[in-house]
Coordinates of C-alpha atoms in Angstrom, one line a residue:
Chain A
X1 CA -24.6 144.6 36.1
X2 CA -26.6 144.9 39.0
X3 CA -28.3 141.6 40.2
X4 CA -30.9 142.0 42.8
X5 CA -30.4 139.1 45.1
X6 CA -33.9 138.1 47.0
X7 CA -33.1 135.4 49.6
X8 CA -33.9 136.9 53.1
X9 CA -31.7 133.9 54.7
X10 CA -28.4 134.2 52.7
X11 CA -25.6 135.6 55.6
X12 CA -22.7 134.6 57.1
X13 CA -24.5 132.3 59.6
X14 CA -25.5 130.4 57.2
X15 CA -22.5 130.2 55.1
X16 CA -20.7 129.7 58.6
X17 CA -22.9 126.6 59.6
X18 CA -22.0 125.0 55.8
X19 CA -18.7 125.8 56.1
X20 CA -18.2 124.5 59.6
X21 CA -20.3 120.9 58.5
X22 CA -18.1 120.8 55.3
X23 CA -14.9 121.8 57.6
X24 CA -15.4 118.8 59.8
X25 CA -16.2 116.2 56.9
X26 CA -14.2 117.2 53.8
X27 CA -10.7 116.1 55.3
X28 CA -12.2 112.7 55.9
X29 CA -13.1 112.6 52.3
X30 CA -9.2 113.8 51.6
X31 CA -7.9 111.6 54.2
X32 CA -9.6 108.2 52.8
X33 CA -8.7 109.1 48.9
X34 CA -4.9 109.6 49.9
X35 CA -5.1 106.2 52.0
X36 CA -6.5 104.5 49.2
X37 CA -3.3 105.8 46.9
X38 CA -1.3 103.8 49.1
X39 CA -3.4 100.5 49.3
X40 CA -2.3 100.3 45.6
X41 CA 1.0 99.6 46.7
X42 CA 3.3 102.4 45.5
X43 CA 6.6 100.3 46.8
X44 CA 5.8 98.4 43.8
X45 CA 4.9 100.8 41.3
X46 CA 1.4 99.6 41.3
X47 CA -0.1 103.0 43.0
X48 CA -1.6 105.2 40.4
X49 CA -0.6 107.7 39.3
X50 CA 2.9 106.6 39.7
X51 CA 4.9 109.4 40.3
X52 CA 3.2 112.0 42.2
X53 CA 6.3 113.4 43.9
X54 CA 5.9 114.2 47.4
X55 CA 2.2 114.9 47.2
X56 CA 1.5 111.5 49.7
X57 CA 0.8 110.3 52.9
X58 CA 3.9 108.6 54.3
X59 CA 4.0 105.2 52.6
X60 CA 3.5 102.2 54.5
X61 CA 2.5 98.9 53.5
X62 CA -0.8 98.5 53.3
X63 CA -1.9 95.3 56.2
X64 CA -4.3 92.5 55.9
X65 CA -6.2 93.6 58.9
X66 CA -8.7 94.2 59.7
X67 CA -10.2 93.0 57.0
X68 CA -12.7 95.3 55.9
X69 CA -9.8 98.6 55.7
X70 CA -10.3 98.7 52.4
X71 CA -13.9 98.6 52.2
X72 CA -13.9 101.4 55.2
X73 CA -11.4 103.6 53.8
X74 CA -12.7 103.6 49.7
X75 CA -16.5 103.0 51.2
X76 CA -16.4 106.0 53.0
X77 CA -14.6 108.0 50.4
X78 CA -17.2 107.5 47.9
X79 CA -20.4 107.4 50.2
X80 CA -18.9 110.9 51.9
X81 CA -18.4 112.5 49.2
X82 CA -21.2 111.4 47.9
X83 CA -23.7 113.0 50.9
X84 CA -21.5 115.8 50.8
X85 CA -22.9 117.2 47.6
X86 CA -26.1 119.2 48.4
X87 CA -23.9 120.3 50.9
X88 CA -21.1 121.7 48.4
X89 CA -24.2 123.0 46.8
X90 CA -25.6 124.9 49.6
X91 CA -22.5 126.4 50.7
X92 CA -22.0 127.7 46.5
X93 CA -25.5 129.4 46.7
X94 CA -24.8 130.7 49.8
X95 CA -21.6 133.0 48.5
X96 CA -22.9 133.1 45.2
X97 CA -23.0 137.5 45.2
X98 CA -19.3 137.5 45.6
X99 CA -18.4 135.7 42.6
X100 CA -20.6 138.9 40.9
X101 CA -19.0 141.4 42.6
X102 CA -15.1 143.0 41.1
X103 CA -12.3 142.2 41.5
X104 CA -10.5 143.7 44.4
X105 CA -7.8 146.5 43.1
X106 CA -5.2 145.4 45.8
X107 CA -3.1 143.0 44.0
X108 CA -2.9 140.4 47.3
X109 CA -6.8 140.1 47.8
X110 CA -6.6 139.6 43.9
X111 CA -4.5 136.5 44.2
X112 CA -7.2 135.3 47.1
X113 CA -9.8 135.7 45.4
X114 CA -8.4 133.9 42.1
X115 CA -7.4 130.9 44.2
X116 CA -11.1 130.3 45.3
X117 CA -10.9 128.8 41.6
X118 CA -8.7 126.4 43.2
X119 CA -11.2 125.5 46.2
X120 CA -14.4 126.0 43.7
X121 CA -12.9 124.8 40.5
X122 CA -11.4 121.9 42.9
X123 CA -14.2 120.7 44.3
X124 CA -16.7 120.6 41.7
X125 CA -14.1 118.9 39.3
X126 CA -13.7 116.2 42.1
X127 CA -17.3 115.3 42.6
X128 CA -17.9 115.2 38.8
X129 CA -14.7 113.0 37.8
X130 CA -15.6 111.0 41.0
X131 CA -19.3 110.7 40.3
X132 CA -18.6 109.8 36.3
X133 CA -16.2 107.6 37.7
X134 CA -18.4 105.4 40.0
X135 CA -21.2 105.1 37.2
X136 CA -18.8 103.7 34.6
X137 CA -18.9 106.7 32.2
X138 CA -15.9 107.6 31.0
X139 CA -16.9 110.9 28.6
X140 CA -14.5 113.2 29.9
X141 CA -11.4 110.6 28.2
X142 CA -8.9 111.1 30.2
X143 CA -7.2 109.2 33.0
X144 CA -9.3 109.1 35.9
X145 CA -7.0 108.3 38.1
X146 CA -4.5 110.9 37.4
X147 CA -7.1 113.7 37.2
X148 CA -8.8 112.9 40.2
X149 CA -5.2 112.5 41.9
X150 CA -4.4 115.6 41.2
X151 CA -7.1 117.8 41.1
X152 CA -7.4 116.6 45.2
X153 CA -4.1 118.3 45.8
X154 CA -5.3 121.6 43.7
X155 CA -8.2 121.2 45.8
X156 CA -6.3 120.8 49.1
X157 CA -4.6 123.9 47.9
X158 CA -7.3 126.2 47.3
X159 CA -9.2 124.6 51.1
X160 CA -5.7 125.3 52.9
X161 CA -5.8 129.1 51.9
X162 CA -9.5 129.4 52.2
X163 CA -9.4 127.9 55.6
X164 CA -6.6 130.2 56.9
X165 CA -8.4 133.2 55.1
X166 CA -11.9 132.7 56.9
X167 CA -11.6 131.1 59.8
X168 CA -12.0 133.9 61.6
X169 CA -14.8 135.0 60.0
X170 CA -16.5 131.6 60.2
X171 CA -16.4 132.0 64.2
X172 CA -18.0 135.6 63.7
X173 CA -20.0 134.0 62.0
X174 CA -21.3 130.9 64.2
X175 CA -21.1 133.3 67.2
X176 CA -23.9 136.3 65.7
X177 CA -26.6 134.1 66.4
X178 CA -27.5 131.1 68.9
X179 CA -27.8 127.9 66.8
X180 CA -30.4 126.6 69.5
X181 CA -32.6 129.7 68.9
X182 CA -32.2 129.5 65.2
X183 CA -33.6 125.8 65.7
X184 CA -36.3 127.3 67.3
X185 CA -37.2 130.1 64.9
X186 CA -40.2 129.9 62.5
X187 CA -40.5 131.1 59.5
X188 CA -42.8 133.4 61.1
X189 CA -39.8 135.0 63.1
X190 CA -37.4 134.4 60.3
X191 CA -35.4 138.0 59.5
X192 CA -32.8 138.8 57.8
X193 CA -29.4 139.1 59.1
X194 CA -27.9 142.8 59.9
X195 CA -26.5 144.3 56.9
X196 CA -23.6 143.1 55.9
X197 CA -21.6 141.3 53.4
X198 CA -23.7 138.3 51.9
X199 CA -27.0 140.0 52.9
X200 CA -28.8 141.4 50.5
X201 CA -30.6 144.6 50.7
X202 CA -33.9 144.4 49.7
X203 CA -34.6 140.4 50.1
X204 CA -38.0 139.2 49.5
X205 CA -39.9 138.0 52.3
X206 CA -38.9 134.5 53.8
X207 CA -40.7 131.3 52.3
X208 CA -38.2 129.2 54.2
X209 CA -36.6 129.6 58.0
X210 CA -33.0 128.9 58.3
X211 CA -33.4 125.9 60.4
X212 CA -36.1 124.5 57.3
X213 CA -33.1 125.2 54.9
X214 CA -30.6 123.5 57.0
X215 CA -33.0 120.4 57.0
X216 CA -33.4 120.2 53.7
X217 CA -30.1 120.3 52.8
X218 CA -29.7 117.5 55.7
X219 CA -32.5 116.1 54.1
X220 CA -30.9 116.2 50.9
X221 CA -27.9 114.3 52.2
X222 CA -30.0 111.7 53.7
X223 CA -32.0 110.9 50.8
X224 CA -28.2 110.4 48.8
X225 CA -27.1 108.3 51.9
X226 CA -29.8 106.0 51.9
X227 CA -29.8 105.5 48.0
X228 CA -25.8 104.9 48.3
X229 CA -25.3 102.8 51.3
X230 CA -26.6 99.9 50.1
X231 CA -23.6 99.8 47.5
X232 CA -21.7 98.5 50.4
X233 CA -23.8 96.8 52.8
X234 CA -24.6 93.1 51.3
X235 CA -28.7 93.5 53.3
X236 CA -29.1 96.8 52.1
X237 CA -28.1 96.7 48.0
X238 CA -31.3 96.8 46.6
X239 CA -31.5 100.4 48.2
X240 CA -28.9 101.8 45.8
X241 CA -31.9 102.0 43.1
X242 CA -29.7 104.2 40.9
X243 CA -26.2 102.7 41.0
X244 CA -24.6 100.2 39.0
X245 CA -24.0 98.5 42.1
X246 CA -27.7 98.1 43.6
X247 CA -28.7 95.3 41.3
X248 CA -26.8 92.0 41.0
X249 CA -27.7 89.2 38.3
X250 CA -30.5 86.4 40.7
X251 CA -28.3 84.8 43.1
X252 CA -25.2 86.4 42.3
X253 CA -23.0 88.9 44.0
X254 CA -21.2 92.1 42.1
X255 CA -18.5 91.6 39.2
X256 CA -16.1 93.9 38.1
X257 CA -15.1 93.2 34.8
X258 CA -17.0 90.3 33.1
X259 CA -15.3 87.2 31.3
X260 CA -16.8 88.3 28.4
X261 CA -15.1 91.8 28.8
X262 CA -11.6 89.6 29.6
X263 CA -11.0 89.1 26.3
X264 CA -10.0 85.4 27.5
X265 CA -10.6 82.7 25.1
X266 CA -12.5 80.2 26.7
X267 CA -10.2 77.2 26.0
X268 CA -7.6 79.2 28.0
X269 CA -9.7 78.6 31.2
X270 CA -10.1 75.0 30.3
X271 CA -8.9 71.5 30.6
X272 CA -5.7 72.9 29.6
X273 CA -5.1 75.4 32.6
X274 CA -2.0 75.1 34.8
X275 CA -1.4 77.1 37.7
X276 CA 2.4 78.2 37.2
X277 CA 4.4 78.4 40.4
X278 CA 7.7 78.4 38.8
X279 CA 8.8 75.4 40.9
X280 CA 5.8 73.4 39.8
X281 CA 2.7 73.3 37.9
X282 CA -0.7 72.1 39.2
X283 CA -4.2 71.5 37.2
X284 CA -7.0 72.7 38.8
X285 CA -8.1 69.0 40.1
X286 CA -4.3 68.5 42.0
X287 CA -5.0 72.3 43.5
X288 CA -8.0 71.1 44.9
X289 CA -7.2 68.3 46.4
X290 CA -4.2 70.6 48.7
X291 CA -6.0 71.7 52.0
X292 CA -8.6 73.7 51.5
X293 CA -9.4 76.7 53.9
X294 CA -12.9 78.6 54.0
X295 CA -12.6 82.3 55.1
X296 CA -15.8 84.8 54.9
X297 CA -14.3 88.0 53.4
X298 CA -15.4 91.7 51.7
X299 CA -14.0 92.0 48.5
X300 CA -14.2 96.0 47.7
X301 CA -13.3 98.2 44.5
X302 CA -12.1 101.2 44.1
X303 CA -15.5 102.4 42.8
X304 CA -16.7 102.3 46.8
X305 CA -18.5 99.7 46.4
X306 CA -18.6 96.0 48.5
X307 CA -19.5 92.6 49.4
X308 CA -18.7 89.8 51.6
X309 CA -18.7 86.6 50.4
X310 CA -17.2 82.8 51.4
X311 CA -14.3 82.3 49.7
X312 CA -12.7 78.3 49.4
X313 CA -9.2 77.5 48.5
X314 CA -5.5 77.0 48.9
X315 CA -3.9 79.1 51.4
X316 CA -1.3 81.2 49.6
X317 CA 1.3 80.8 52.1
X318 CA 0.8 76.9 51.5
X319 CA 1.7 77.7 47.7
X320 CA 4.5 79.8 48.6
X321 CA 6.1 76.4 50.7
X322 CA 5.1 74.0 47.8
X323 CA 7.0 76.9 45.6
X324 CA 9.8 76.1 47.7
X325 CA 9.9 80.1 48.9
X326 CA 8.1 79.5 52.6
X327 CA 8.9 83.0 53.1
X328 CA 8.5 85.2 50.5
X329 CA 9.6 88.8 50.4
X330 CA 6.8 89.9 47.5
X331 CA 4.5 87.7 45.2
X332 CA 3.3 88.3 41.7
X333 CA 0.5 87.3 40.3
X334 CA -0.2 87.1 36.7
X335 CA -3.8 86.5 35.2
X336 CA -4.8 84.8 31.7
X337 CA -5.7 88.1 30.8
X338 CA -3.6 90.6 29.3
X339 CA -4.3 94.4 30.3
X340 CA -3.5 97.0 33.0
X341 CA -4.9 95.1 36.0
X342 CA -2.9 91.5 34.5
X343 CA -0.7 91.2 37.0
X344 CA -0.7 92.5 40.9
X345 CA 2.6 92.4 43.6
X346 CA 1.7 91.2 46.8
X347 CA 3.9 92.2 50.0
X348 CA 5.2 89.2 52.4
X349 CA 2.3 90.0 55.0
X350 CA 0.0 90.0 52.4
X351 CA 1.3 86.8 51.1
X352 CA 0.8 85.0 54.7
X353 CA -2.0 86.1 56.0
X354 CA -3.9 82.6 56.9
X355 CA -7.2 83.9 54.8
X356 CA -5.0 84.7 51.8
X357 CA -6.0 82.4 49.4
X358 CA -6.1 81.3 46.0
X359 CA -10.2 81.0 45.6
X360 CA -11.0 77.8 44.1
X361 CA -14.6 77.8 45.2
X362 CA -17.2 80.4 47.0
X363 CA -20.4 80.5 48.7
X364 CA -19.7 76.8 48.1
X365 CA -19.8 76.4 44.7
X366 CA -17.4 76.5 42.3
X367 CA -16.1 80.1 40.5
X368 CA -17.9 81.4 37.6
X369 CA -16.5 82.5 35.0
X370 CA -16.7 86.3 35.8
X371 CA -15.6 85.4 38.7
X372 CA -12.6 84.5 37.9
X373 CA -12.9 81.0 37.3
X374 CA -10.7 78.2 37.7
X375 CA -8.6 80.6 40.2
X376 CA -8.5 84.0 41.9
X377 CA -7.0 85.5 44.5
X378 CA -8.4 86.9 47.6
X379 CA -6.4 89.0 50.1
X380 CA -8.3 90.6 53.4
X381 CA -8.0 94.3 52.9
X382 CA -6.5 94.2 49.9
X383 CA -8.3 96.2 47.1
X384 CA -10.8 94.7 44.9
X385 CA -8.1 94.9 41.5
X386 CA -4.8 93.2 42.9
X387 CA -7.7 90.1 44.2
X388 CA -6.4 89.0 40.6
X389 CA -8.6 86.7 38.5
X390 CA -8.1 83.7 36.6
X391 CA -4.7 83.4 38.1
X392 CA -2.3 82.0 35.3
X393 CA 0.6 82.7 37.7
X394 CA 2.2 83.4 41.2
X395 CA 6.3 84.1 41.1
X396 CA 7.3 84.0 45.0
X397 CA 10.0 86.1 45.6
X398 CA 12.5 86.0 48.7
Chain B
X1 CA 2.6 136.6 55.7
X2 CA -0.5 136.8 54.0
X3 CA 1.5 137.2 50.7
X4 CA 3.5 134.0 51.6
X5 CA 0.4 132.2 52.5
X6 CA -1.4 132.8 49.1
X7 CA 2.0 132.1 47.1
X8 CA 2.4 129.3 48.8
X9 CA -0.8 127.4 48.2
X10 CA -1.0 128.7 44.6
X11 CA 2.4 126.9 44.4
X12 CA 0.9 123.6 45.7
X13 CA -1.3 123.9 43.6
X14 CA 1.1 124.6 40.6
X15 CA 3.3 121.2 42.0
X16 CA 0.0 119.4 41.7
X17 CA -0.5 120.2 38.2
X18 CA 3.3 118.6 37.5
X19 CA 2.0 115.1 38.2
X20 CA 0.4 115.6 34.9
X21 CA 3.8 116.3 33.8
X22 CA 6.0 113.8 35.1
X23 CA 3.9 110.9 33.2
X24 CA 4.4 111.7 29.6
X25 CA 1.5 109.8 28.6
X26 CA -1.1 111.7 30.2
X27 CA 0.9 115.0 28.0
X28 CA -2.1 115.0 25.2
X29 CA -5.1 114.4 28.1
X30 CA -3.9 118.2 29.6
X31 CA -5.7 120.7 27.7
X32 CA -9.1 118.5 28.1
X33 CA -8.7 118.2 32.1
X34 CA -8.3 122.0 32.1
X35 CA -11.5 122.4 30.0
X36 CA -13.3 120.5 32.2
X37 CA -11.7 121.6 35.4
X38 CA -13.2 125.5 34.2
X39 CA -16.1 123.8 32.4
X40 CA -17.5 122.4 35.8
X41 CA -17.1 126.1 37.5
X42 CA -18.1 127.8 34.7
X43 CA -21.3 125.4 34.4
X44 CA -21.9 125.6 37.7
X45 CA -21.8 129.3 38.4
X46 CA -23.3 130.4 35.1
X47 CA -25.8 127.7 34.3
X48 CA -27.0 125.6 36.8
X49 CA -27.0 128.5 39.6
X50 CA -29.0 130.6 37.4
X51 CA -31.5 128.0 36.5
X52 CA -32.5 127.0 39.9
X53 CA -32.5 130.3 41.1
X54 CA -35.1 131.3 38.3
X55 CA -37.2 128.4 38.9
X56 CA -37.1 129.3 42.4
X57 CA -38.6 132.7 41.3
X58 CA -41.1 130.9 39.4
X59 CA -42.3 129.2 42.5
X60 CA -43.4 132.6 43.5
X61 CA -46.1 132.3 41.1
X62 CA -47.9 129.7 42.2
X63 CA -51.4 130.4 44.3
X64 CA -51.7 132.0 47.6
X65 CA -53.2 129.2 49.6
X66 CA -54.0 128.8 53.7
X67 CA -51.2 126.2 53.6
X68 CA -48.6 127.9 51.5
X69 CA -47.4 125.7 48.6
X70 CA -44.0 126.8 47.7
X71 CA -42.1 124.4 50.1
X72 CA -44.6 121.1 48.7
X73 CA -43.4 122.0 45.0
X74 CA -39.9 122.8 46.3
X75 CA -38.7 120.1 48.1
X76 CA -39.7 117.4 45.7
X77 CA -38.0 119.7 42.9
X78 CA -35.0 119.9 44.7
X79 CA -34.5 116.0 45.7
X80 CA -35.5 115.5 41.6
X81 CA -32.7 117.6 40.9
X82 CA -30.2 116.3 43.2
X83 CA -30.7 112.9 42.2
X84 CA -30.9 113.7 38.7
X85 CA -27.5 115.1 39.1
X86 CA -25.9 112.8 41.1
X87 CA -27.3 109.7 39.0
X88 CA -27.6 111.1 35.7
X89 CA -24.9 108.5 33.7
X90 CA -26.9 106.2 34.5
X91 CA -30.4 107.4 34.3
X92 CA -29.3 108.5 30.8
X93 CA -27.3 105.0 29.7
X94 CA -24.2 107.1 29.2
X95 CA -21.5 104.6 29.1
X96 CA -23.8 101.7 29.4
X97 CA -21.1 99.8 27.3
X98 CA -18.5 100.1 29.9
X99 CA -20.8 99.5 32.4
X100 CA -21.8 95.9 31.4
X101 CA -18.5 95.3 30.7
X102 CA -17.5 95.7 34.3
X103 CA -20.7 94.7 35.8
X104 CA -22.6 92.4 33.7
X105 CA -25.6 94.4 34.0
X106 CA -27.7 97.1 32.0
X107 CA -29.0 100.7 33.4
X108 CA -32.1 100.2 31.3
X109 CA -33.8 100.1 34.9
X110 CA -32.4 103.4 36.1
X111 CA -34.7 106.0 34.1
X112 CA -38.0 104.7 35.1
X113 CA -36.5 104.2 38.6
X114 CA -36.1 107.3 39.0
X115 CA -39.4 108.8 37.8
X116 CA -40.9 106.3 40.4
X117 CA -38.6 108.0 43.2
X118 CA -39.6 111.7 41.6
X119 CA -43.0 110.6 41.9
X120 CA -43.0 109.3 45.7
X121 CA -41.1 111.8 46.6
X122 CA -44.1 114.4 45.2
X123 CA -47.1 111.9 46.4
X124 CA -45.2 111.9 50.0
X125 CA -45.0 115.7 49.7
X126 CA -49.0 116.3 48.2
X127 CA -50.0 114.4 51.2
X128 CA -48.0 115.9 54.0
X129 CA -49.5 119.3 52.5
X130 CA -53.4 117.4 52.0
X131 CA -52.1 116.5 55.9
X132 CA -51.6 120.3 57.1
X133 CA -54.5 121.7 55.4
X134 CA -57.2 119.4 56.9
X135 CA -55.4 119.8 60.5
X136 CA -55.6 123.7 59.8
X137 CA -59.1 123.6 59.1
X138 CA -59.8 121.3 61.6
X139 CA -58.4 123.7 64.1
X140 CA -60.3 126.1 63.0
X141 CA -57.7 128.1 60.9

């Protein structure tokens, strides 16, 4: 099969320029979803998937500040990798004739070539799971967590080898031509490059100079920047016009996971409601008449999405002494309702922090119900699902 | 060396894939990550490549004019696409039922949201051209 392959700009400047931007930003992307594994908590178990056998950054308990970690490290994970896909695109088209081309006979450039379905297969599998993942559809079935987990390692696999394999060539590459003259080149004095792998022989004439096609694919990444910042920047969320998270309900911030979704009967969140501390019990009136503390924190899920918000209510290290465990080794918290986010272990640092608290109230009102009404927690840093709502129980541990 | 390289990160690869493994409850989800692991290459490479690269060839056709159009029908194209890909769940309500269960909130909004973006996005660009061919003619071009 013999494809004729037209673009006058496809070379191995261009596929050198993509691979150096996607070089310099993919680790970040890497870096920021391995973090997040660990701000689960794998000490306790609660990191998911569970057991991924050495395939982690070393584990450290995740701390309280500053703050907005969380928000940062999941924030930037989503909203890179976001931005990065008309990049990934770009750099695809631009190799696109080698995947036509047959398979070398030498049994060692074989097994190269086959592992670009590592770094290609990788890749793409990451932005879809992640992107279906963000926008609450679940079609694909399976564990997100786990398959995204993994399919970053087979990923990191593939980009380790690929790396090794073309580096040189990527520096041949950036060095053929000047990228300041390239800026400066119009389509009128666009050419081909010399012949060469990548180039094609017979391409039609330009319709677009190289520095056009790296703006648009800039372009491209813009336009998905501005549409997903505003996920995660409180002024700014009415800009994500095509996320789940660019609209809120009038006057209200984001949920994650309504009442109504809880499965909670309503009586459970009633009248009847204790707070269980093991040592003691407390109705909702008795917990608010301990000291309250006000503390303005973000509140961020794993979807890479965030807010900040004034939370009001007990300090938790102020539970932890009426508990009669001033200095607990680990807390956990239970909810009302039953499911795989129910309960949530809290390490000693998390437990003290002074803005820890068990939210009775914010933005000066009382909780709603989705928010987790009469009680949730709220830990700076701490990510979005382990800020546990309608808290049934906290079990202090020494 | 280069043999131990390429072993080597095929076998990371291959200890990757034993997470799967070591949970026994994700045992029956296996074959249907691997489909879609080779579905999203093989859609990629054999379907959506090949589609934007014959519309691309279709953009060939349009009219020769003093301001060539093929970049003012591109570059709307292209950011319709991208976001279309990107934002398609919700564009198309797929797992709209999950998604007010998490959020409270609909994507009724998202389809006609984007058509209005699509739009701007081709009024911004039918003006910039409008724009070049008045300042061409203007000069005297």
């Amino acid at each position: 099969m013999r494809i004729r392959w037209r673009s006058p700009i496809r070379g191995p400047w261009l596929t050198s320029v993509l691979g150096l931007v996607l070089l310099c930003t993919l680790p970040v992307v890497i870096v920021t979803g391995l973090l997040d594994w660990i701000a689960y908590g794998p000490r306790f178990g609660q990191a998911i998937p569970a057991d991924v056998g050495g395939l982690h950054l070393p584990v450290f308990d995740w701390p309280t500040r500053p703050a907005w970690l969380f928000r940062l490290t999941q924030g930037l994970h989503v909203g890179l990798g976001i931005v990065l896909v008309p990049v990934v695109l770009a750099k695809l088209w631009s190799v696109i004739p080698k995947l036509f081309t047959a398979l070398p006979r030498n049994p060692l450039k074989a097994l190269e070539r086959l592992s670009l379905v590592l770094l290609v297969g990788g890749i793409l599998f990451e932005i879809v799971t992640g992107l279906l993942n963000i926008q609450y559809d679940y079609v694909f079935g399976f564990s997100f967590y786990a398959a995204h987990y993994v399919g970053a390692w087979v990923f990191v696999a593939g980009f380790v080898l690929h790396v090794a394999l073309k580096l040189p060539a990527m520096v041949r590459g950036l060095r053929s031509r000047s990228l300041r003259a390239e800026l400066r080149t119009p389509l009128a004095g666009t050419r081909p490059e010399p012949p060469g792998e990548l180039v094609a022989p017979e391409p039609d004439p330009p319709t677009m100079s190289r520095r056009g096609a790296l703006a648009v694919v800039g372009g491209g990444a813009l336009l998905l920047a501005g549409l997903t910042v505003g996920q995660s920047v409180d002024a700014l969320r009415p800009t994500a016009l095509l996320l789940p998270r660019g609209r809120t309900a009038p006057g209200e911030f984001p949920v994650n996971r309504t009442f109504v979704a809880s499965g909670i009967a309503p009586a459970a969140i009633g009248e009847a409601w204790r707070l269980d501390l093991g040592a003691v019990r407390l109705t909702r009136a008795e917990l608010a008449a301990l000291p309250q503390h006000t503390a303005d924190l973000p509140i961020a899920c794993v979807e890479g999405w965030s807010t900040e918000q004034t939370w009001t209510g007990v300090r938790l290290r102020d539970l932890a002494a009426l508990a009669g465990v001033p200095q607990p080794g680990s807390a956990v918290v239970e909810s009302v309702e039953a499911g795989p986010f129910a309960r949530a272990t809290l390490t000693s640092a998390q437990v003290l922090d002074p803005d820890s608290l068990l939210a009775l109230r914010v933005n000066g009102a009382d909780l709603s119900a989705d928010h987790g009404f009469p009680a949730r927690v709220i830990v700076p840093a701490l990510p979005g699902v382990h800020c546990t709502k309608w808290v049934r129980a906290i079990g202090f541990r020494t | 060396m280069r043999a131990a390289g390429a072993l080597g990160c095929l076998a990371l690869g291959a200890y990757a894939a034993t997470i799967l493994v070591r949970d026994p409850t994700l045992w029956p989800s296996i074959p249907w990550m691997l489909v879609w692991f080779a579905g999203a290459l093989l859609l990629h490479d054999l379907v959506l490549f090949p589609l934007y690269a014959a519309a691309d060839r279709v953009l060939r056709m349009l009219p020769a004019t003093p301001v060539p159009l093929v970049n003012h029908v591109r570059l709307p194209l292209l950011g319709a696409g991208l976001t279309l890909l990107v934002y398609l769940p919700g564009i198309v309500r797929q797992g709209e039922p999950t998604a007010i269960a998490a959020t409270g909130l609909g994507q009724e909004p998202h389809l006609a949201r984007w058509l209005w973006l699509v739009a701007a996005m081709a009024a911004v660009s039918a003006l910039v051209w409008v724009v070049r061919v008045t300042t061409r003619s203007a000069a005297g071009g």
